[in-house]
PDB file of C-alpha atoms in Angstrom:
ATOM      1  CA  UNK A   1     -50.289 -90.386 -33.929  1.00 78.00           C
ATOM      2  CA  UNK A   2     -48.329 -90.282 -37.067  1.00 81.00           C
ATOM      3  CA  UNK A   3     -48.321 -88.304 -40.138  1.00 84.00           C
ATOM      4  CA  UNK A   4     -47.245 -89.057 -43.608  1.00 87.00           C
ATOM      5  CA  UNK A   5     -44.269 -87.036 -45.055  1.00 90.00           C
ATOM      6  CA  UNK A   6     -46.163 -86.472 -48.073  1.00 91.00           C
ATOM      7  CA  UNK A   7     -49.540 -85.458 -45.877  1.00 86.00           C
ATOM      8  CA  UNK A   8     -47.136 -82.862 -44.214  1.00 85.00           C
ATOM      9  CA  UNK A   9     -45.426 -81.345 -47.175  1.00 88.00           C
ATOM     10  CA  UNK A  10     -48.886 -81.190 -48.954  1.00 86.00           C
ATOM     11  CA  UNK A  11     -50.211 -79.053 -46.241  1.00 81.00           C
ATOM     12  CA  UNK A  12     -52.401 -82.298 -44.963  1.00 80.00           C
ATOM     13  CA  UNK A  13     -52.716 -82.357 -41.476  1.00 79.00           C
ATOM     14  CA  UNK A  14     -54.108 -86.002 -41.114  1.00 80.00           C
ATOM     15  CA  UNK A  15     -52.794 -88.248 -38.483  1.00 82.00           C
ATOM     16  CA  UNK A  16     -52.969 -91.789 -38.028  1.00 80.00           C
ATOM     17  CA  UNK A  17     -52.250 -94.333 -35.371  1.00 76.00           C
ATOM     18  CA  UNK A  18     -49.286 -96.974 -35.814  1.00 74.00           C
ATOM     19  CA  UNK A  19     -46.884 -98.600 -34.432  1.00 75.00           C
ATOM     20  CA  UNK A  20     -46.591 -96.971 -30.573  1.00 73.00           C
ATOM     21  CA  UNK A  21     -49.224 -94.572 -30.972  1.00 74.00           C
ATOM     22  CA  UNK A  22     -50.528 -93.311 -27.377  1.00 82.00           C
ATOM     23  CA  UNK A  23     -51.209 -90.831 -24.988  1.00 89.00           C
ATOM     24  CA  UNK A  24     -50.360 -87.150 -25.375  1.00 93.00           C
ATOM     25  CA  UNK A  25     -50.477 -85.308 -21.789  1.00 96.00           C
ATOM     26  CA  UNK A  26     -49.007 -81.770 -20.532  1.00 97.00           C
ATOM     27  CA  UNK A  27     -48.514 -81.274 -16.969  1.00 98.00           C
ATOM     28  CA  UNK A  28     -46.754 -78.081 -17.552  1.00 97.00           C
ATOM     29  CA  UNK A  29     -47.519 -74.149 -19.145  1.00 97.00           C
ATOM     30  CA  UNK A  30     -47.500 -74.245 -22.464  1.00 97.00           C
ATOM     31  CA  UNK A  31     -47.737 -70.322 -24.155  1.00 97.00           C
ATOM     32  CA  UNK A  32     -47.547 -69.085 -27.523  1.00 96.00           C
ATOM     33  CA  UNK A  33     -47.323 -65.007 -28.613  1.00 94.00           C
ATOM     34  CA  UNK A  34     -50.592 -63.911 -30.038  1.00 92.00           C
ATOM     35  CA  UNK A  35     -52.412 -65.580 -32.780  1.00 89.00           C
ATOM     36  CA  UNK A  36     -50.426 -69.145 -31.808  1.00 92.00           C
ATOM     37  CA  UNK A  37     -51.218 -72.319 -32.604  1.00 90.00           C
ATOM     38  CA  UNK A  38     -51.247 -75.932 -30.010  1.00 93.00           C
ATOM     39  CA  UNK A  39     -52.541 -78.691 -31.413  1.00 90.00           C
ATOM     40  CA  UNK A  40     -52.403 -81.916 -28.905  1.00 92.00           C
ATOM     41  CA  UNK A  41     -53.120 -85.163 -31.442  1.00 87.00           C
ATOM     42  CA  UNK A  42     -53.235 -88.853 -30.161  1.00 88.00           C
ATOM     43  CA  UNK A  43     -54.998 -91.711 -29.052  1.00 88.00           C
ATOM     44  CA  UNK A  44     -56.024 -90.301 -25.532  1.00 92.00           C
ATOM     45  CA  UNK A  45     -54.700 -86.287 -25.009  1.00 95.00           C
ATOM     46  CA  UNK A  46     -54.766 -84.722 -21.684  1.00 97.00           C
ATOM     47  CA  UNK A  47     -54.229 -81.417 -20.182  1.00 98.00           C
ATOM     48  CA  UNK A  48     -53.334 -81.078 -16.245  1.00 98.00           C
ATOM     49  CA  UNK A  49     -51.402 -77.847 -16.426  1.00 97.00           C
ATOM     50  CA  UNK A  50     -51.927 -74.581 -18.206  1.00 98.00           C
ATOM     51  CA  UNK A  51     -52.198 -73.866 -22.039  1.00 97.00           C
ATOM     52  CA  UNK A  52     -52.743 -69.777 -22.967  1.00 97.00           C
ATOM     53  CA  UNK A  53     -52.330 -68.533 -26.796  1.00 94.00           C
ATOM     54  CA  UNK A  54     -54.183 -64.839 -26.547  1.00 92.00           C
ATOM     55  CA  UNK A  55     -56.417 -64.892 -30.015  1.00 90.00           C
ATOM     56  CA  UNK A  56     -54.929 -68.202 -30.867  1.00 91.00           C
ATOM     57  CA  UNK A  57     -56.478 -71.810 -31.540  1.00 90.00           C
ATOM     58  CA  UNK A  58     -56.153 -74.559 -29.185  1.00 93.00           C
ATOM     59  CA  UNK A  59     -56.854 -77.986 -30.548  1.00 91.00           C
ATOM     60  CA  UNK A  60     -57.089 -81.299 -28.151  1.00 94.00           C
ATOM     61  CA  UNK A  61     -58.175 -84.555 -30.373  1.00 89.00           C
ATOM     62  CA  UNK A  62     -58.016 -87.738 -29.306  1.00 89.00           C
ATOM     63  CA  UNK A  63     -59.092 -90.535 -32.405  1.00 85.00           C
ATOM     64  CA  UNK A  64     -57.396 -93.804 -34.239  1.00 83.00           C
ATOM     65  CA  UNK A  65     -56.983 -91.496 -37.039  1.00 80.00           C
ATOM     66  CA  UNK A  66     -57.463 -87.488 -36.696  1.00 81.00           C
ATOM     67  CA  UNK A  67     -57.748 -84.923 -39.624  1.00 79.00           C
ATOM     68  CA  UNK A  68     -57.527 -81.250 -38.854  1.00 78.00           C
ATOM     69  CA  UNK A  69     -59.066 -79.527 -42.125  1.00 73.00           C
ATOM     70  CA  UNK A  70     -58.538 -75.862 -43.154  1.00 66.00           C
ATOM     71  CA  UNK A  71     -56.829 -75.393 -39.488  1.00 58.00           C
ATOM     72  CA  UNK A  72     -56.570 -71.874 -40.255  1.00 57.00           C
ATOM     73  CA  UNK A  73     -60.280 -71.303 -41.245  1.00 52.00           C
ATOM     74  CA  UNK A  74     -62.659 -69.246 -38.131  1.00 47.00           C
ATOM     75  CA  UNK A  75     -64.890 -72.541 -39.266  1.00 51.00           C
ATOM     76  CA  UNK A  76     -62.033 -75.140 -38.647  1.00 56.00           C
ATOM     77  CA  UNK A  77     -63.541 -78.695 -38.790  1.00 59.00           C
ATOM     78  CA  UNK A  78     -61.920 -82.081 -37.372  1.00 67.00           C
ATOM     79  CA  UNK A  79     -62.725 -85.476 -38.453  1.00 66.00           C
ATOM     80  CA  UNK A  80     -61.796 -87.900 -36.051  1.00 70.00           C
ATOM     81  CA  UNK A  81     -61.821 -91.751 -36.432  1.00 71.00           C
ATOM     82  CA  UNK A  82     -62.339 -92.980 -32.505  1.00 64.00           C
ATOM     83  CA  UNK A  83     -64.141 -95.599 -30.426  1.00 72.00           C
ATOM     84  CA  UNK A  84     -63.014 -95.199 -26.594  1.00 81.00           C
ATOM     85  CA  UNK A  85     -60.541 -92.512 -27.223  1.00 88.00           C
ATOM     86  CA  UNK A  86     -60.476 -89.553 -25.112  1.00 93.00           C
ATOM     87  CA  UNK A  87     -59.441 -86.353 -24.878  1.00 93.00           C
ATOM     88  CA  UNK A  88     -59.587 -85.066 -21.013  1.00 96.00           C
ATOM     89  CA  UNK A  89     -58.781 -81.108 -19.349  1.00 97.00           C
ATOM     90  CA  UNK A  90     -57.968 -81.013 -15.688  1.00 97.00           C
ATOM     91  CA  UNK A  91     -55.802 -78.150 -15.928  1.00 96.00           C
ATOM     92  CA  UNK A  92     -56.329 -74.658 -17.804  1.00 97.00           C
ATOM     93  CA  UNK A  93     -56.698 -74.014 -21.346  1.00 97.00           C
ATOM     94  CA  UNK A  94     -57.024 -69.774 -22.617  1.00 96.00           C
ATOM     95  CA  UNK A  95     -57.367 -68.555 -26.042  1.00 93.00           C
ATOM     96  CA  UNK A  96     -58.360 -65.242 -24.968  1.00 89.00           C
ATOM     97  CA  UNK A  97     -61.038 -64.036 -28.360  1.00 86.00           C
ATOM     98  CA  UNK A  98     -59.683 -67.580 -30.027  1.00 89.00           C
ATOM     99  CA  UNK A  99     -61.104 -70.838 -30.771  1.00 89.00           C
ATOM    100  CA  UNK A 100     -60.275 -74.249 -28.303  1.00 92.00           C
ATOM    101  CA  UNK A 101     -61.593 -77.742 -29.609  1.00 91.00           C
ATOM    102  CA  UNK A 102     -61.481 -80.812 -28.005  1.00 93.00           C
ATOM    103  CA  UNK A 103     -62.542 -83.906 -30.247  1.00 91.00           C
ATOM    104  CA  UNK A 104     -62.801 -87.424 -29.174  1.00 91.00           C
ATOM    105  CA  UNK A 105     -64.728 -90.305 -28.620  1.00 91.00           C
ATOM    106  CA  UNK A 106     -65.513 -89.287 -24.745  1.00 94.00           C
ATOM    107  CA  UNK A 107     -64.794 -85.842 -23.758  1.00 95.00           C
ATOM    108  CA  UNK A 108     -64.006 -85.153 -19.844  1.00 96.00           C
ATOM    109  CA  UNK A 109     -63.400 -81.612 -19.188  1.00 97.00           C
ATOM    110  CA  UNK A 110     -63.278 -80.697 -15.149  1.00 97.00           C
ATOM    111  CA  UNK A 111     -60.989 -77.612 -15.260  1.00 97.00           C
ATOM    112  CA  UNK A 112     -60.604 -73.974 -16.958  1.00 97.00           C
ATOM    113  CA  UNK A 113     -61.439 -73.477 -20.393  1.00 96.00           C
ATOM    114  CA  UNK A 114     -61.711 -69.731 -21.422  1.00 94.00           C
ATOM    115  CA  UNK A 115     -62.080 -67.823 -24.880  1.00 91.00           C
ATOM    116  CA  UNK A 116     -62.904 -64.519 -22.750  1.00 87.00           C
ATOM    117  CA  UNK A 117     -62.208 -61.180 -24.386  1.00 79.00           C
ATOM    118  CA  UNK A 118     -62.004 -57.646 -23.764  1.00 70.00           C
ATOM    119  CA  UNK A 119     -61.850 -56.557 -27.527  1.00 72.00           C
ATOM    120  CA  UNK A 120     -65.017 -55.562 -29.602  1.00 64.00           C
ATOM    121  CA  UNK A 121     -64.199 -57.159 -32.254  1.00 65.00           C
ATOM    122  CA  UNK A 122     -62.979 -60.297 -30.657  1.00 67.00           C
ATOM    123  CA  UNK A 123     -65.263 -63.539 -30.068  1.00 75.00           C
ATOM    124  CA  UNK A 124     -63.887 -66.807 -28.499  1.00 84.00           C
ATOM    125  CA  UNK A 125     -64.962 -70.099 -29.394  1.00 87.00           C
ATOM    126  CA  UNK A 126     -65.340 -72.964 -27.606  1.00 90.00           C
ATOM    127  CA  UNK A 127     -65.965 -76.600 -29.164  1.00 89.00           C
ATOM    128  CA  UNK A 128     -66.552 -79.613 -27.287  1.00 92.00           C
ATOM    129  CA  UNK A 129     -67.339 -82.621 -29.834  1.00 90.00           C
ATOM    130  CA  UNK A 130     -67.568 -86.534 -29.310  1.00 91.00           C
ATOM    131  CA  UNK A 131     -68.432 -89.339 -30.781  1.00 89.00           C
ATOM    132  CA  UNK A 132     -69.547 -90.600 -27.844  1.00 91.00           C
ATOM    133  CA  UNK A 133     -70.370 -88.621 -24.611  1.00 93.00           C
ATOM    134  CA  UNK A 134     -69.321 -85.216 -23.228  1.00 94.00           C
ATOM    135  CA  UNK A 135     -69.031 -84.770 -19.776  1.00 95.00           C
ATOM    136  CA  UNK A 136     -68.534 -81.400 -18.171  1.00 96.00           C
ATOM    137  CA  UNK A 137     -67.805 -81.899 -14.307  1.00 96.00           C
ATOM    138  CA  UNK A 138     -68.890 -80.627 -10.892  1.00 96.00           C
ATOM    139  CA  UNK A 139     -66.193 -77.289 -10.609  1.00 96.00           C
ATOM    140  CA  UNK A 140     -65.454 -77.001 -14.396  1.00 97.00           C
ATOM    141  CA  UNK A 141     -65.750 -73.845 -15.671  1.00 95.00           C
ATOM    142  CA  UNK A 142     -66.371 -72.852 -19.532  1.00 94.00           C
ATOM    143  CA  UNK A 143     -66.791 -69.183 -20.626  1.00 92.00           C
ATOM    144  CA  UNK A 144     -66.719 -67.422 -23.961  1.00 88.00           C
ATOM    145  CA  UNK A 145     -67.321 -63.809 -23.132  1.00 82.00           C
ATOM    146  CA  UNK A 146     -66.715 -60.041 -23.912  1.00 75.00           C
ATOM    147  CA  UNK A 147     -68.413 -57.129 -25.818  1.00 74.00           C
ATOM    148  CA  UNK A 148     -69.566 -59.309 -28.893  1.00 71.00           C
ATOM    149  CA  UNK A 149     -70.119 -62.811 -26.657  1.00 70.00           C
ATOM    150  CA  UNK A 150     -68.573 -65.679 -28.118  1.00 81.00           C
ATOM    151  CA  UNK A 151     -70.125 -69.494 -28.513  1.00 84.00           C
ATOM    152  CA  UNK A 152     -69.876 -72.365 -26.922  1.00 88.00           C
ATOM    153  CA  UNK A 153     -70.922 -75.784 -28.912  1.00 87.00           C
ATOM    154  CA  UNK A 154     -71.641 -79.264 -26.668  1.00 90.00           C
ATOM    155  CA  UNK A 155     -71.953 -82.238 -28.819  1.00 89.00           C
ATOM    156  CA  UNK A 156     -72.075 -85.834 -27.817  1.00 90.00           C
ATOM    157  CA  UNK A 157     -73.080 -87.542 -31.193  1.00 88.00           C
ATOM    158  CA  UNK A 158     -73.843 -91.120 -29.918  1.00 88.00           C
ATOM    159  CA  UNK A 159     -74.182 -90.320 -26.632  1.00 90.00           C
ATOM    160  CA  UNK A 160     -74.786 -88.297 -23.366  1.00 92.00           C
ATOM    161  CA  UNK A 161     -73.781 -84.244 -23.116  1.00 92.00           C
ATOM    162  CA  UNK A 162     -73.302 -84.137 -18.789  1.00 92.00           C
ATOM    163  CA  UNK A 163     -73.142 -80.711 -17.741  1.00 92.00           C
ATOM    164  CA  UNK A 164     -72.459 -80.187 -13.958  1.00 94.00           C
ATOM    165  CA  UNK A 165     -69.987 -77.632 -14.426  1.00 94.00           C
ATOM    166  CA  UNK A 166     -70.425 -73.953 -15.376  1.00 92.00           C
ATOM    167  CA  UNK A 167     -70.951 -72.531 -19.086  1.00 89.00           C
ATOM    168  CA  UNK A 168     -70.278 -68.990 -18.129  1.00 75.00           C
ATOM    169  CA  UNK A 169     -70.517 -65.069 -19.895  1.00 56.00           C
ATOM    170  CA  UNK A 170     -72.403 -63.670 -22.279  1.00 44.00           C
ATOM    171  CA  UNK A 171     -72.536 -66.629 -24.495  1.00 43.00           C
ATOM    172  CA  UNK A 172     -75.233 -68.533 -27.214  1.00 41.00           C
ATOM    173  CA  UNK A 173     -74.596 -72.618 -26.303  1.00 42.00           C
ATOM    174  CA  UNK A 174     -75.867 -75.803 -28.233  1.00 46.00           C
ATOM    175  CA  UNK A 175     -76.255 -79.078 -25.916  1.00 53.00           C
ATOM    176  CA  UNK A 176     -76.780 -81.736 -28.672  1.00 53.00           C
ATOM    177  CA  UNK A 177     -77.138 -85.737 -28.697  1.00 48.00           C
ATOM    178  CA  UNK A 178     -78.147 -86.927 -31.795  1.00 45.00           C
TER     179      UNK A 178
END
């Protein structure tokens, strides 16, 4: 997706599809120092290989338009504009005591994603949020744990929240479909 120069400069972090707008995918290791930032925005995102950022923020949306607000903010919130857009993990994702988000209109996640911990004053987050339905597969694994727990939200909006896979640790976790 693109972004407006203006949106940019302004500190706006609001993408929108145009001309050759498509698929964002990593099939390699992607790692930041600590407190990094990877934010995957397009029409469909995908991970098949590994993503770590120790007490950093992880952000896979998938949307016709995508707006990342206050990005920096322990309550970040995305607005996404998206029909049949998804957003899919395969591969790992690790914020160790950080936040990971994936937003889209279907959600498929059937790999690692961990926001363990070992620090007390650490909590991971975990956000899984569609318009449509989230499906957690067979062999996926999702954990948010260490000495203060951490959360892990399931959302499907308009739809069906699947979960087949593990939600693992010591963990409070919200299956919604409203």
């Amino acid at each position: 997706l693109g972004i407006k120069t203006e949106d940019l400069l302004a500190g706006r972090y609001k993408f929108e599809a145009g001309a050759g707008a498509g698929k964002v995918a990593n099939y390699g290791t992607i790692v930041t120092q600590d407190g990094g930032f990877v934010y995957f925005v397009g029409k469909d995102v995908e991970n098949h290989g590994v993503i770590h950022t120790p007490k950093g923020e992880i952000i896979l949306a998938a949307g016709n338009t995508v707006e990342i607000i206050n990005p920096k903010s322990p309550e970040l919130r995305v607005e996404i504009t998206a029909s049949a857009n998804e957003t899919v993990n395969l591969g790992k994702i690790v914020a160790s005591g950080g936040t990971i988000g994936m937003f889209a209109g279907n959600i498929r996640q059937g790999g690692l994603v961990s926001a363990n911990t070992a620090e007390v004053n650490a909590q991971g987050k975990i956000v899984f949020r569609a318009k449509q339905n989230v499906t957690l597969d067979a062999g996926s694994r999702t954990e948010a744990s260490g000495p203060k727990a951490g959360t892990v939200t399931v959302q499907a909006e308009t739809g069906v929240a699947t979960v087949k896979g593990t939600i693992a640790g010591a963990i409070s976790s919200s299956v919604a479909s409203t």
